[in-house]
mmCIF file with all atom_site columns, C-alpha atoms in Angstrom:
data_model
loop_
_atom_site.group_PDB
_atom_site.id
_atom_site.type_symbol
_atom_site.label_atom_id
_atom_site.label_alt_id
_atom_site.label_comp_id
_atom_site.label_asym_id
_atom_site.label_entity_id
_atom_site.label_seq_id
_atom_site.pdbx_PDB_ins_code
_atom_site.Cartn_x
_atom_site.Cartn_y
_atom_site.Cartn_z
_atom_site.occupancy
_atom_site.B_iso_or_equiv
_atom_site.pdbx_formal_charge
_atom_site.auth_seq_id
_atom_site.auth_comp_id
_atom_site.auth_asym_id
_atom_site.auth_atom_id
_atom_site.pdbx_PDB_model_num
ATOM 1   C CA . UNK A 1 1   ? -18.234 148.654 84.998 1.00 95.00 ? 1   UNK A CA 1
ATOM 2   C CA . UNK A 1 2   ? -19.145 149.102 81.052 1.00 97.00 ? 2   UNK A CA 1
ATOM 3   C CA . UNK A 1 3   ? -21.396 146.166 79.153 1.00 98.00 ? 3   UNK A CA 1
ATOM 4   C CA . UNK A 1 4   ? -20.469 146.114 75.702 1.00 98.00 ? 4   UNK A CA 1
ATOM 5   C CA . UNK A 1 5   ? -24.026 145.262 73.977 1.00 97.00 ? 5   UNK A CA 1
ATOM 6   C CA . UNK A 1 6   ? -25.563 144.926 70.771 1.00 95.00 ? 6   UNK A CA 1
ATOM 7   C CA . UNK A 1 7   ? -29.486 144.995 70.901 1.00 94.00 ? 7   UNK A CA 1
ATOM 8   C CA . UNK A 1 8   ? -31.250 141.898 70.374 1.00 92.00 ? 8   UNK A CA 1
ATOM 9   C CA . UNK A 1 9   ? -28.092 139.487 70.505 1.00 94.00 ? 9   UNK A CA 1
ATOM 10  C CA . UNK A 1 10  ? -26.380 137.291 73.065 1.00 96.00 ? 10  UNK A CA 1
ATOM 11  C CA . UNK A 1 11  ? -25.300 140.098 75.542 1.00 97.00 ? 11  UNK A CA 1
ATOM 12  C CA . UNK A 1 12  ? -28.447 140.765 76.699 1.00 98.00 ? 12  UNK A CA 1
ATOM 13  C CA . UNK A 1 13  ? -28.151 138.221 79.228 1.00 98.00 ? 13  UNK A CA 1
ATOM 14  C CA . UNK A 1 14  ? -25.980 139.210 81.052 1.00 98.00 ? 14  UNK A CA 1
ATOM 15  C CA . UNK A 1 15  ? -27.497 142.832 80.928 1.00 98.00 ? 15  UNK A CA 1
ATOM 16  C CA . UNK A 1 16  ? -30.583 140.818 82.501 1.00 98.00 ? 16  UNK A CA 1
ATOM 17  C CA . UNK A 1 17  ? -28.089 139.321 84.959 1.00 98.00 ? 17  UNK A CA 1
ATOM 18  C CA . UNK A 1 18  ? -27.112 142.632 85.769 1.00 98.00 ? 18  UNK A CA 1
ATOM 19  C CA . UNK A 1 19  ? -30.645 144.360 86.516 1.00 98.00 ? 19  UNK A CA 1
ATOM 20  C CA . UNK A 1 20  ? -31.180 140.955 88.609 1.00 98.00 ? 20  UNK A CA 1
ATOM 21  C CA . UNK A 1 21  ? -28.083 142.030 90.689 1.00 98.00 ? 21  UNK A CA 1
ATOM 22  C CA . UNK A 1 22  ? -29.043 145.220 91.018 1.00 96.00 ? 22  UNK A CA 1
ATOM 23  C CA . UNK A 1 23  ? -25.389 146.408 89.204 1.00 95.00 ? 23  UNK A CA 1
ATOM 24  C CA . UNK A 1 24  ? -25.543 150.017 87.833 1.00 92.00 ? 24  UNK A CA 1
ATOM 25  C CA . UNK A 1 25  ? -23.524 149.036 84.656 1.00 94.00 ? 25  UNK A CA 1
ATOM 26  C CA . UNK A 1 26  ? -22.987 151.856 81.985 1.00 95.00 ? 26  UNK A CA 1
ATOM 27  C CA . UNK A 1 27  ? -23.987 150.331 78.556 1.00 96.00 ? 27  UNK A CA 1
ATOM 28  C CA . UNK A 1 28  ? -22.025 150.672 75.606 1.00 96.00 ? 28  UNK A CA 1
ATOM 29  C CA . UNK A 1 29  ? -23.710 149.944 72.920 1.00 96.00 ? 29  UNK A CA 1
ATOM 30  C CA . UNK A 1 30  ? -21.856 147.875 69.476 1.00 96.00 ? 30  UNK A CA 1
ATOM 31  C CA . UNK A 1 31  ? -22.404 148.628 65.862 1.00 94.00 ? 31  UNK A CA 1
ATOM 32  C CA . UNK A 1 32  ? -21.725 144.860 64.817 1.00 91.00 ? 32  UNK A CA 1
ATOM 33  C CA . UNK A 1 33  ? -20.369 143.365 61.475 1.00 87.00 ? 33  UNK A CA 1
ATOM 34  C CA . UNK A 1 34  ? -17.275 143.602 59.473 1.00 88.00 ? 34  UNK A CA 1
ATOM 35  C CA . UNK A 1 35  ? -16.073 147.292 60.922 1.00 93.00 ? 35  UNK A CA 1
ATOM 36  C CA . UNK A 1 36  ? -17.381 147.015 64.006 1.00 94.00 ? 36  UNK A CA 1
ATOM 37  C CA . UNK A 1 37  ? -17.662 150.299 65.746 1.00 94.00 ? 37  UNK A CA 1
ATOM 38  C CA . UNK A 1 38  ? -18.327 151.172 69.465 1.00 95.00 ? 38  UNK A CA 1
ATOM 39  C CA . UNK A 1 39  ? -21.574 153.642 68.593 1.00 94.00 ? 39  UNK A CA 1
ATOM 40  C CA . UNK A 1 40  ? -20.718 156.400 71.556 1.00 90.00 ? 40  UNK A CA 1
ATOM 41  C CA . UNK A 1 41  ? -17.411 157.677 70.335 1.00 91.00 ? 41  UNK A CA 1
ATOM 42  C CA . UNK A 1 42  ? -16.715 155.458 67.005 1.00 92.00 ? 42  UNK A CA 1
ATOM 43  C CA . UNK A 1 43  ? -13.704 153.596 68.506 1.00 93.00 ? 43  UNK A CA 1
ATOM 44  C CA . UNK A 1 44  ? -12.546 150.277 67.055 1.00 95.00 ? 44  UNK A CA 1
ATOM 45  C CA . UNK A 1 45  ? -14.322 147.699 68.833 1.00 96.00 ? 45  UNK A CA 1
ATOM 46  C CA . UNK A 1 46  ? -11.912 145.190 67.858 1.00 95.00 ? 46  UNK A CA 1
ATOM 47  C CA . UNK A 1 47  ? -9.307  147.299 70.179 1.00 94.00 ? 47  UNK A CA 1
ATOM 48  C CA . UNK A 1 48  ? -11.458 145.593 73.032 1.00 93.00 ? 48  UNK A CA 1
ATOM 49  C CA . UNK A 1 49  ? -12.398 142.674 71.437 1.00 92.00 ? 49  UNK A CA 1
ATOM 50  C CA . UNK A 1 50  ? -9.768  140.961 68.555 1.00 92.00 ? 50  UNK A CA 1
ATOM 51  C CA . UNK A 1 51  ? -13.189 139.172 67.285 1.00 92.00 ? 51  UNK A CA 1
ATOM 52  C CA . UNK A 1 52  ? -15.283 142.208 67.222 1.00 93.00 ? 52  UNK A CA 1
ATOM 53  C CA . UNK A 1 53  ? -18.496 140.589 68.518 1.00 92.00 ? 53  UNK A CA 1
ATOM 54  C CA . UNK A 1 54  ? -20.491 141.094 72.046 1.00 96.00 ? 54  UNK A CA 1
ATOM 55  C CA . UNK A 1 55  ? -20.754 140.780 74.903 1.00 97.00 ? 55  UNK A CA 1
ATOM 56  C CA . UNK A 1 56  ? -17.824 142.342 76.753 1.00 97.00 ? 56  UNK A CA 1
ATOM 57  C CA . UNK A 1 57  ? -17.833 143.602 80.021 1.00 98.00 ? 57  UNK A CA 1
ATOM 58  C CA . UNK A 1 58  ? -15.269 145.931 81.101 1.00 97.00 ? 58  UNK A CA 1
ATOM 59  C CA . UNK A 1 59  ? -14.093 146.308 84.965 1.00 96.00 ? 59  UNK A CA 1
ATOM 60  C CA . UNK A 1 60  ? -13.852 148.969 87.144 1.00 94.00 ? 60  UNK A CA 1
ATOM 61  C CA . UNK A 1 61  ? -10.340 148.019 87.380 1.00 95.00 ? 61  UNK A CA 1
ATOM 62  C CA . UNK A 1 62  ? -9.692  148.117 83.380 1.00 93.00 ? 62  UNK A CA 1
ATOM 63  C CA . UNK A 1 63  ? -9.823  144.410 83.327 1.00 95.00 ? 63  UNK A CA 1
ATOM 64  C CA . UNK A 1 64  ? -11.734 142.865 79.997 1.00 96.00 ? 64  UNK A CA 1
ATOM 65  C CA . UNK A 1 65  ? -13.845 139.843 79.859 1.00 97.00 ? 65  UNK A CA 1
ATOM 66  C CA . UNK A 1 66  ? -14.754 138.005 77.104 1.00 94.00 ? 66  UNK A CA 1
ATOM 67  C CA . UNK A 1 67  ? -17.220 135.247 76.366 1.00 96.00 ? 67  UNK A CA 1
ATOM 68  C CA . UNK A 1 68  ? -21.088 135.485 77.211 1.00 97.00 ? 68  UNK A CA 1
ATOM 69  C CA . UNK A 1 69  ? -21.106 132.285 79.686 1.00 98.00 ? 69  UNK A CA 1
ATOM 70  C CA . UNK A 1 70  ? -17.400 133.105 81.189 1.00 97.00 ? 70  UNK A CA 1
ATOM 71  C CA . UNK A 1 71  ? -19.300 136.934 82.011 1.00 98.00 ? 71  UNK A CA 1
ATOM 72  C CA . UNK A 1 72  ? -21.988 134.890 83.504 1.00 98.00 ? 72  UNK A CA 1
ATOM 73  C CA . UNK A 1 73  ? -20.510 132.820 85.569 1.00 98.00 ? 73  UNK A CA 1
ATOM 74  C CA . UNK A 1 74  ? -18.335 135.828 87.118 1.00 98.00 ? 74  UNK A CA 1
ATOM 75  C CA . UNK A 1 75  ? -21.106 138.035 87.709 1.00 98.00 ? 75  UNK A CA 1
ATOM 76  C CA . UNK A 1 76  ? -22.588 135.476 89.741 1.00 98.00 ? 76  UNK A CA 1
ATOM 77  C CA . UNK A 1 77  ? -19.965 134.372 91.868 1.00 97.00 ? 77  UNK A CA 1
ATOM 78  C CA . UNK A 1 78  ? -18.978 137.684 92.596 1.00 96.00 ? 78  UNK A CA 1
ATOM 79  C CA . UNK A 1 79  ? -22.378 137.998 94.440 1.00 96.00 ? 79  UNK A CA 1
ATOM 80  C CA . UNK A 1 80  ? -22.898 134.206 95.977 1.00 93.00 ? 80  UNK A CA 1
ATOM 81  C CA . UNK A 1 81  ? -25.834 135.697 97.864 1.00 93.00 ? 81  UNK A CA 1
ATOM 82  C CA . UNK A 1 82  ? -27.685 136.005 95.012 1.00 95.00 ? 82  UNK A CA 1
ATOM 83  C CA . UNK A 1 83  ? -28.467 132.568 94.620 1.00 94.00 ? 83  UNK A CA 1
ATOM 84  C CA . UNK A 1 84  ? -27.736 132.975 90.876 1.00 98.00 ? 84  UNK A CA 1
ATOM 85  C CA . UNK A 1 85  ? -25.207 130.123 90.444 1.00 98.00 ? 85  UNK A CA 1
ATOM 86  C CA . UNK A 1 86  ? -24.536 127.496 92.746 1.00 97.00 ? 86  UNK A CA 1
ATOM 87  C CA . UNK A 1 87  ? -21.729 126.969 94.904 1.00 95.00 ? 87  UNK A CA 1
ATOM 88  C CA . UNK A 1 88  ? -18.636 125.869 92.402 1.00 94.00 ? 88  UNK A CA 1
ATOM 89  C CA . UNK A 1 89  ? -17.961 122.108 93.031 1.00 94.00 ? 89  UNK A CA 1
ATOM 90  C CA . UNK A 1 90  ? -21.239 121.271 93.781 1.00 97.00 ? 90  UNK A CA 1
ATOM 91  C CA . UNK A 1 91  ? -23.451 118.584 91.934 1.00 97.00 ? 91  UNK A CA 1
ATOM 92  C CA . UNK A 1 92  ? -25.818 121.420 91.158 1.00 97.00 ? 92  UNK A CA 1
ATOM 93  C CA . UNK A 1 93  ? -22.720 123.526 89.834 1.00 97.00 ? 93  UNK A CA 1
ATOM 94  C CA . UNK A 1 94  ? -22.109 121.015 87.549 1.00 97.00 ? 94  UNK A CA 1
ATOM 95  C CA . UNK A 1 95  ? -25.759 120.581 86.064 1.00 98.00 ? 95  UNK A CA 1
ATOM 96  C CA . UNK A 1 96  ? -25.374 124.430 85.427 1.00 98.00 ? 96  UNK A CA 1
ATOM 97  C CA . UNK A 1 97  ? -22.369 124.184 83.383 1.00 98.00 ? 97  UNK A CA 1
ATOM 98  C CA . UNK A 1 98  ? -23.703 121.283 81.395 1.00 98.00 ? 98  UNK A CA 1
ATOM 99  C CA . UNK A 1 99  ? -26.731 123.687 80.291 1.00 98.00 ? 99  UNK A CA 1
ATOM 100 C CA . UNK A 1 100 ? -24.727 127.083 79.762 1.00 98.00 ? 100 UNK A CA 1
ATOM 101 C CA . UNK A 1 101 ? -22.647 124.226 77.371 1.00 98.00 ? 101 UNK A CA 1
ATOM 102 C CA . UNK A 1 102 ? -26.017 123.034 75.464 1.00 98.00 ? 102 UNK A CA 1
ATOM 103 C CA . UNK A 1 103 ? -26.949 126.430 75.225 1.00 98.00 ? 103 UNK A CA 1
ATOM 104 C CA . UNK A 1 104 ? -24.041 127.934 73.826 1.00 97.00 ? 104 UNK A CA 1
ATOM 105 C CA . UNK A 1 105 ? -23.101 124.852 71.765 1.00 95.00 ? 105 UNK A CA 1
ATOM 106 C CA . UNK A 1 106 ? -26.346 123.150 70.474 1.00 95.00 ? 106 UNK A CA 1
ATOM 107 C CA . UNK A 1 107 ? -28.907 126.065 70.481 1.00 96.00 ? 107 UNK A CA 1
ATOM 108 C CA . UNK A 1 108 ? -26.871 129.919 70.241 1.00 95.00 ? 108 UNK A CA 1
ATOM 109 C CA . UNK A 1 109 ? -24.290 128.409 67.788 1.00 90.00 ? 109 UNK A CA 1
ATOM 110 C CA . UNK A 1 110 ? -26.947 126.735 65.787 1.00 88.00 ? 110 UNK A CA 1
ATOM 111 C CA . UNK A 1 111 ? -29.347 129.976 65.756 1.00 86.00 ? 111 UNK A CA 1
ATOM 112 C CA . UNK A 1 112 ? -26.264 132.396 64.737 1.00 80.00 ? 112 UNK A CA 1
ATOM 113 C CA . UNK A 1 113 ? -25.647 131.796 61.416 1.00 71.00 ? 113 UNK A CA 1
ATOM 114 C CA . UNK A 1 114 ? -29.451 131.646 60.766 1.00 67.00 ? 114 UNK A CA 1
ATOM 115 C CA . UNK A 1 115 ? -30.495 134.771 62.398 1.00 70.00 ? 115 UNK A CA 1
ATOM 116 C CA . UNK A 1 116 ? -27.020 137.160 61.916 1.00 69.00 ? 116 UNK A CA 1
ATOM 117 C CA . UNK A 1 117 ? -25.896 135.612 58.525 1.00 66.00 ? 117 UNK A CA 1
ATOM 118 C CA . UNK A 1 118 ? -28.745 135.831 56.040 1.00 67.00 ? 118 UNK A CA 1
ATOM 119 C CA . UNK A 1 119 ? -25.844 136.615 53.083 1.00 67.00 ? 119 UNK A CA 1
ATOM 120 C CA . UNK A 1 120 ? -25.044 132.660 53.566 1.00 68.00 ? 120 UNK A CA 1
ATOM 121 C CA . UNK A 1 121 ? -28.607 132.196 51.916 1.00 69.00 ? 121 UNK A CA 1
ATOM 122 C CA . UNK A 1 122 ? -31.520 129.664 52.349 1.00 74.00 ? 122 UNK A CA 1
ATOM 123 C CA . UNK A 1 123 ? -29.024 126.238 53.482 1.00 75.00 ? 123 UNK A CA 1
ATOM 124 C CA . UNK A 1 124 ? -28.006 127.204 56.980 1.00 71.00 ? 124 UNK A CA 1
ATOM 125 C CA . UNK A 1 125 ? -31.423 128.598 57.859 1.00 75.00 ? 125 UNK A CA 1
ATOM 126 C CA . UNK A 1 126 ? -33.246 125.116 56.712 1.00 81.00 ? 126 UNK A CA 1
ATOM 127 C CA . UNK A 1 127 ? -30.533 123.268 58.282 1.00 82.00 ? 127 UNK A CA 1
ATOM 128 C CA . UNK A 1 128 ? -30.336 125.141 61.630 1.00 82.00 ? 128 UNK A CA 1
ATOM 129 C CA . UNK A 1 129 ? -34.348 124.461 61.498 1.00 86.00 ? 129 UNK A CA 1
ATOM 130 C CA . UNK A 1 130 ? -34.103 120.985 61.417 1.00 89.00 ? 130 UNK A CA 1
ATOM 131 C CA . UNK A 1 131 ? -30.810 120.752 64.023 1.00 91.00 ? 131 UNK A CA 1
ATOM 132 C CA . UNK A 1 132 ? -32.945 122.984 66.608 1.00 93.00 ? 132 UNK A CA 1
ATOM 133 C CA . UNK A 1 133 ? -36.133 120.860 66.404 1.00 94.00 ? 133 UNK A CA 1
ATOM 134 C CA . UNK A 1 134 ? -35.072 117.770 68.631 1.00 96.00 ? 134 UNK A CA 1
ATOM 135 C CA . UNK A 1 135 ? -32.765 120.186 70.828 1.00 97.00 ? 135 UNK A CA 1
ATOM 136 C CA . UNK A 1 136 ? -35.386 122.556 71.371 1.00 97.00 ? 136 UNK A CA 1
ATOM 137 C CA . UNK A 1 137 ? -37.677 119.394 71.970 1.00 98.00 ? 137 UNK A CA 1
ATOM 138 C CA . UNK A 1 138 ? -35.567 118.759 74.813 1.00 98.00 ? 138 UNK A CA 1
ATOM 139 C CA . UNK A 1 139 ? -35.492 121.545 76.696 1.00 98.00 ? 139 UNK A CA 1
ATOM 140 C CA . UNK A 1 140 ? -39.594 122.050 76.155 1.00 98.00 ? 140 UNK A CA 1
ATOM 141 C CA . UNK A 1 141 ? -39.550 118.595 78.470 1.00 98.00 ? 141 UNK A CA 1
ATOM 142 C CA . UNK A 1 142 ? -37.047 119.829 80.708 1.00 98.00 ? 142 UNK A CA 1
ATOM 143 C CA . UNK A 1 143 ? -39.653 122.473 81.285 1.00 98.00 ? 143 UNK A CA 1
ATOM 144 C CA . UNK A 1 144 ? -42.559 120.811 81.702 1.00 98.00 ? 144 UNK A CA 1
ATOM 145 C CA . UNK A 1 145 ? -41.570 119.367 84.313 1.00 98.00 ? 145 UNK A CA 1
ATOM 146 C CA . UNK A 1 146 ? -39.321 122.649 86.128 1.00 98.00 ? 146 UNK A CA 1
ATOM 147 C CA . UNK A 1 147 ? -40.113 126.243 86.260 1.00 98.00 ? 147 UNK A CA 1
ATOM 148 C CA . UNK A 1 148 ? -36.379 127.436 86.194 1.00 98.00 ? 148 UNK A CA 1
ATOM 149 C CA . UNK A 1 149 ? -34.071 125.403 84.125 1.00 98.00 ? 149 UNK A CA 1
ATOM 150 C CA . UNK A 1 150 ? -32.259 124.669 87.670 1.00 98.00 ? 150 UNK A CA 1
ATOM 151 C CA . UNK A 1 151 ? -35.316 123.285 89.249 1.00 96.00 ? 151 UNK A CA 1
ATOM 152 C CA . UNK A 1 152 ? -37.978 126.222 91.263 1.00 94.00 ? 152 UNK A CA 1
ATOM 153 C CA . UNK A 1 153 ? -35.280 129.085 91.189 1.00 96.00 ? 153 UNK A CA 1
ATOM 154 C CA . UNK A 1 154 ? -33.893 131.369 88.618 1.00 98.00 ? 154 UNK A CA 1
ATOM 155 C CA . UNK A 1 155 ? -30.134 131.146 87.722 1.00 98.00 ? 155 UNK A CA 1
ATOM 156 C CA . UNK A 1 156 ? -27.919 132.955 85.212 1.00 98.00 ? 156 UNK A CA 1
ATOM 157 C CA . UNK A 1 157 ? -28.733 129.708 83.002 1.00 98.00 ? 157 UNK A CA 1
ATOM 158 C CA . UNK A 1 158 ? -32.402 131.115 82.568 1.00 98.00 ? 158 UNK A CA 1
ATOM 159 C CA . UNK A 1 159 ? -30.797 134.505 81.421 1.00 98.00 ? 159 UNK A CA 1
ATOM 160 C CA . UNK A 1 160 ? -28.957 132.264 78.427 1.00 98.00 ? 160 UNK A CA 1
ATOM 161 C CA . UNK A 1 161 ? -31.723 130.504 77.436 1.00 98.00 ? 161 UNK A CA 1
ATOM 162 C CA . UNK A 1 162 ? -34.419 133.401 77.463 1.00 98.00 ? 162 UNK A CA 1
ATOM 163 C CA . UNK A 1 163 ? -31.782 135.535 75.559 1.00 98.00 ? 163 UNK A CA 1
ATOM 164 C CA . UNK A 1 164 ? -30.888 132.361 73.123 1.00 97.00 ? 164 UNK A CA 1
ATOM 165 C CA . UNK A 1 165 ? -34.750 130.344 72.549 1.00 97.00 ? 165 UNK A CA 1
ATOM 166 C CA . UNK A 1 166 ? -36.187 133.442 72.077 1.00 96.00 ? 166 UNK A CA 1
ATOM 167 C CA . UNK A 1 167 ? -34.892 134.288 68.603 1.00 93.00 ? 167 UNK A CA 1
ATOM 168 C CA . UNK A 1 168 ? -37.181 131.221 67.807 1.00 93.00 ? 168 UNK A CA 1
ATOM 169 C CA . UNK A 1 169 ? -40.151 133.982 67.992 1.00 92.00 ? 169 UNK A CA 1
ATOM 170 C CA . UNK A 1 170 ? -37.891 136.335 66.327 1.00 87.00 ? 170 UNK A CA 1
ATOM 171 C CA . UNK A 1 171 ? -37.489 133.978 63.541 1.00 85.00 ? 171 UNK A CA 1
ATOM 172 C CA . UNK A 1 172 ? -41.102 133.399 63.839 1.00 88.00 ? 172 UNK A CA 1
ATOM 173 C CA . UNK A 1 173 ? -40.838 129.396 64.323 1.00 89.00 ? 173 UNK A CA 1
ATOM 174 C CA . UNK A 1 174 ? -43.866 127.365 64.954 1.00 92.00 ? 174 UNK A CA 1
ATOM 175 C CA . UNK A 1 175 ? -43.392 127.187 69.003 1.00 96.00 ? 175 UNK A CA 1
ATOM 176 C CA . UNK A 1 176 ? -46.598 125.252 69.120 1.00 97.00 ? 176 UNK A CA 1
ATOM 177 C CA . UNK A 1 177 ? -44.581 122.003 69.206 1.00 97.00 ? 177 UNK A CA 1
ATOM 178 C CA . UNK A 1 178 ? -42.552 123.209 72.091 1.00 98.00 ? 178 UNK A CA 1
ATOM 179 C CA . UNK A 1 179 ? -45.662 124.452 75.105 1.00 98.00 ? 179 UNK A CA 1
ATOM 180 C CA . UNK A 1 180 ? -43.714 124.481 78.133 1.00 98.00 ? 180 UNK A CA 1
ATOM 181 C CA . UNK A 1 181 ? -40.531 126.236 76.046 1.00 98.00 ? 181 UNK A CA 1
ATOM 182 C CA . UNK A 1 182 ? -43.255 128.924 74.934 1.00 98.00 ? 182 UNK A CA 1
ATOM 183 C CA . UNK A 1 183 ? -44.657 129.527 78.166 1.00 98.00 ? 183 UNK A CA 1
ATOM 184 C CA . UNK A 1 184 ? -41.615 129.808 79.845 1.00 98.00 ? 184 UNK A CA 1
ATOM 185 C CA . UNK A 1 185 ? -40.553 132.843 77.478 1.00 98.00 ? 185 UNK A CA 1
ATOM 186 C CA . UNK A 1 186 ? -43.922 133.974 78.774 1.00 98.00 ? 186 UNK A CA 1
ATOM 187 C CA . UNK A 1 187 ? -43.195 134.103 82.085 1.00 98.00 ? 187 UNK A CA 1
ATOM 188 C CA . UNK A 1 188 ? -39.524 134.944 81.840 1.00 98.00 ? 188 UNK A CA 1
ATOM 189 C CA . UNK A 1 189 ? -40.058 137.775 79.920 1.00 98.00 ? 189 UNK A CA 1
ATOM 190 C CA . UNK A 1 190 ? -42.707 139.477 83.037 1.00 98.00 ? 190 UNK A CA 1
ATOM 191 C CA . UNK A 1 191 ? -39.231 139.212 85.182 1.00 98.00 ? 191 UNK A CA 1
ATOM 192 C CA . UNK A 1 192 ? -38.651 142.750 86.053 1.00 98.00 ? 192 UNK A CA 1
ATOM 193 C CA . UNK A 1 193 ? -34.694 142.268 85.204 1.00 98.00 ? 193 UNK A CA 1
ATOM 194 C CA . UNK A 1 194 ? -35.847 141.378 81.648 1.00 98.00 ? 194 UNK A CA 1
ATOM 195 C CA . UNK A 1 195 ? -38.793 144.642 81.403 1.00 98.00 ? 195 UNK A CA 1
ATOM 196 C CA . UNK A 1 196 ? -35.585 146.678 82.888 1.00 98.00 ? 196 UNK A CA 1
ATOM 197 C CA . UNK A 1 197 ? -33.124 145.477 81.097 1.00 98.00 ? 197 UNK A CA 1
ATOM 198 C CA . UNK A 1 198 ? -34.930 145.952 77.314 1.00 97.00 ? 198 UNK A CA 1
ATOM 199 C CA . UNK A 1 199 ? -35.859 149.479 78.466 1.00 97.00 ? 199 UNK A CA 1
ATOM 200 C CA . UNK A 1 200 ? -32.684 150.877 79.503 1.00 96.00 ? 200 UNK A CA 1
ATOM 201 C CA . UNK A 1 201 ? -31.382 149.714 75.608 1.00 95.00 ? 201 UNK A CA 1
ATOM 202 C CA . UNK A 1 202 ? -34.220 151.182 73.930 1.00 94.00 ? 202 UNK A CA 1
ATOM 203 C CA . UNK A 1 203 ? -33.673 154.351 75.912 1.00 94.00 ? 203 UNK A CA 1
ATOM 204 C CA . UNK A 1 204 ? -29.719 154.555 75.257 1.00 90.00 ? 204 UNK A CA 1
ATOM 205 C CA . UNK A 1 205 ? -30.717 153.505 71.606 1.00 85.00 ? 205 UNK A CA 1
ATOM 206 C CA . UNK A 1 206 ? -32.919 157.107 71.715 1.00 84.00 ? 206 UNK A CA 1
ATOM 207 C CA . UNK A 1 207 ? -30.050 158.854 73.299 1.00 84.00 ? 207 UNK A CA 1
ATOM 208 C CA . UNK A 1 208 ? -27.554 157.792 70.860 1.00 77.00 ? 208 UNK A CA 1
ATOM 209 C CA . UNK A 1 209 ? -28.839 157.043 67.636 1.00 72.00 ? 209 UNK A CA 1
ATOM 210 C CA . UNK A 1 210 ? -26.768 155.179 65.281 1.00 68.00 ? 210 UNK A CA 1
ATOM 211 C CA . UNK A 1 211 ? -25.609 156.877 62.256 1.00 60.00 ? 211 UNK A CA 1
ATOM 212 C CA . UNK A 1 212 ? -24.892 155.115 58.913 1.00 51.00 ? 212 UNK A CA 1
ATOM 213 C CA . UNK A 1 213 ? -21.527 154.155 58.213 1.00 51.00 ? 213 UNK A CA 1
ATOM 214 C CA . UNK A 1 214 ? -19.486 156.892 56.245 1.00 48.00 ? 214 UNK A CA 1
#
C-alpha cells in the first residue's frame, strides 16, 4: 500500500489514520502545484491523479483511491475492529458523515485557497477569515461539551479535523475565541498516531530531499 502525501496538507490524515491502524504504508511523497511531480522518481503525478493534488492511496492490488474522506472511510471499514468508524447504517454512521461533510465543505474548502493560494492576494484570505469564524465557533461548542468529535472515542473524523483546524495555528489565527477547539489540537496532537505520523514525513523528507524544479 503507497500514501501519496504532501507535508503539511490534507493527506496527513489519513497518514494519522494509518499509524492508528497500525498499517505499514510506504509514503510517497508529492511535489504539489502546476507540474506536479511524484519527488522519489519524478513521475507525473497527474498519471495517478488527473487533478494532481493529494491524498492518494494506492493498493496492494494496483487499485487507486481518490478523495481524502472516501480514503477515510475505507481504511476504516476495512478494519471494523478498530472502532474508527461506526457500523455503516447506523445513526452514529450518519453523524460521522455529516462532520467529514462540514469538514471538507465549510472548513478545508474554506482554508485552501487561503493557505495554498497566496497568488489570489489579500480577498480570499480576509474572506475565508470571516466565513471560518462562526464555523469554527461551532465546532469549539461541539467540543466543549465532547472530547472526540463522536462523543468519548476517537474516529477517523478527529483525523480530518486535527489535519484541517489546525492550519488555523499555521495561519496564526487568534484561537483564543475558540478554547475547547484549541485544547483539543492540544491533546490530539500528544496522540502517538499524530507524533508517528509527523516523524516518519520529516524523516522521508531527510531521505529524499526535494530538488528545485529544472
Amino acid at each position: 500500500m503507497k500514501l501519496y502525501y504532501t507535508p503539511h496538507t490534507c493527506s496527513f490524515a489519513p497518514h494519522i489514520v494509518l499509524r492508528e491502524l497500525g498499517i505499514e504504508a510506504e509514503l510517497r511523497r508529492v511535489r504539489i502545484g502546476p507540474d506536479p511531480i511524484v519527488v522519489a522518481d519524478g513521475r507525473d503525478f497527474r498519471e495517478l491523479g488527473a487533478l494532481g493534488y493529494v491524498p492518494l492511496l494506492e493498493l496492494d492490488d494496483g487499485r487507486v483511491l481518490h478523495e481524502g474522506v472516501s480514503i477515510l472511510q475505507y481504511l476504516a471499514d476495512q478494519h471494523p475492529g478498530s472502532d474508527l468508524a461506526p457500523a455503516p447504517g447506523s445513526a452514529e454512521r450518519i453523524e460521522l458523515n455529516q462532520w467529514l461533510t462540514f469538514i471538507s465543505s465549510e472548513l478545508h474548502k474554506l482554508f485552501s485557497p487561503w493557505l495554498f493560494h497566496p497568488e489570489y492576494g489579500e480577498a480570499p484570505a480576509r474572506i475565508a477569515r470571516e466565513r471560518l469564524q462562526p464555523r469554527l465557533a461551532l465546532v469549539d461548542r461541539h467540543l466543549a461539551k465532547n472530547a472526540f468529535v463522536l462523543g468519548e472515542r476517537f474516529s477517523i473524523a478527529d483525523a480530518y479535523l486535527y489535519t484541517i483546524a489546525g492550519w488555523a495555528r499555521v495561519l496564526k489565527m487568534d484561537l483564543h475565541p475558540y478554547p475547547a477547539l484549541d485544547a483539543y489540537l492540544d491533546r490530539i496532537g500528544q496522540r502517538d498516531s499524530v507524533r508517528d505520523a509527523l516523524r516518519r514525513e520529516r524523516e522521508d523528507a531527510r531521505a529524499q530531499p526535494e530538488r528545485a524544479p529544472a
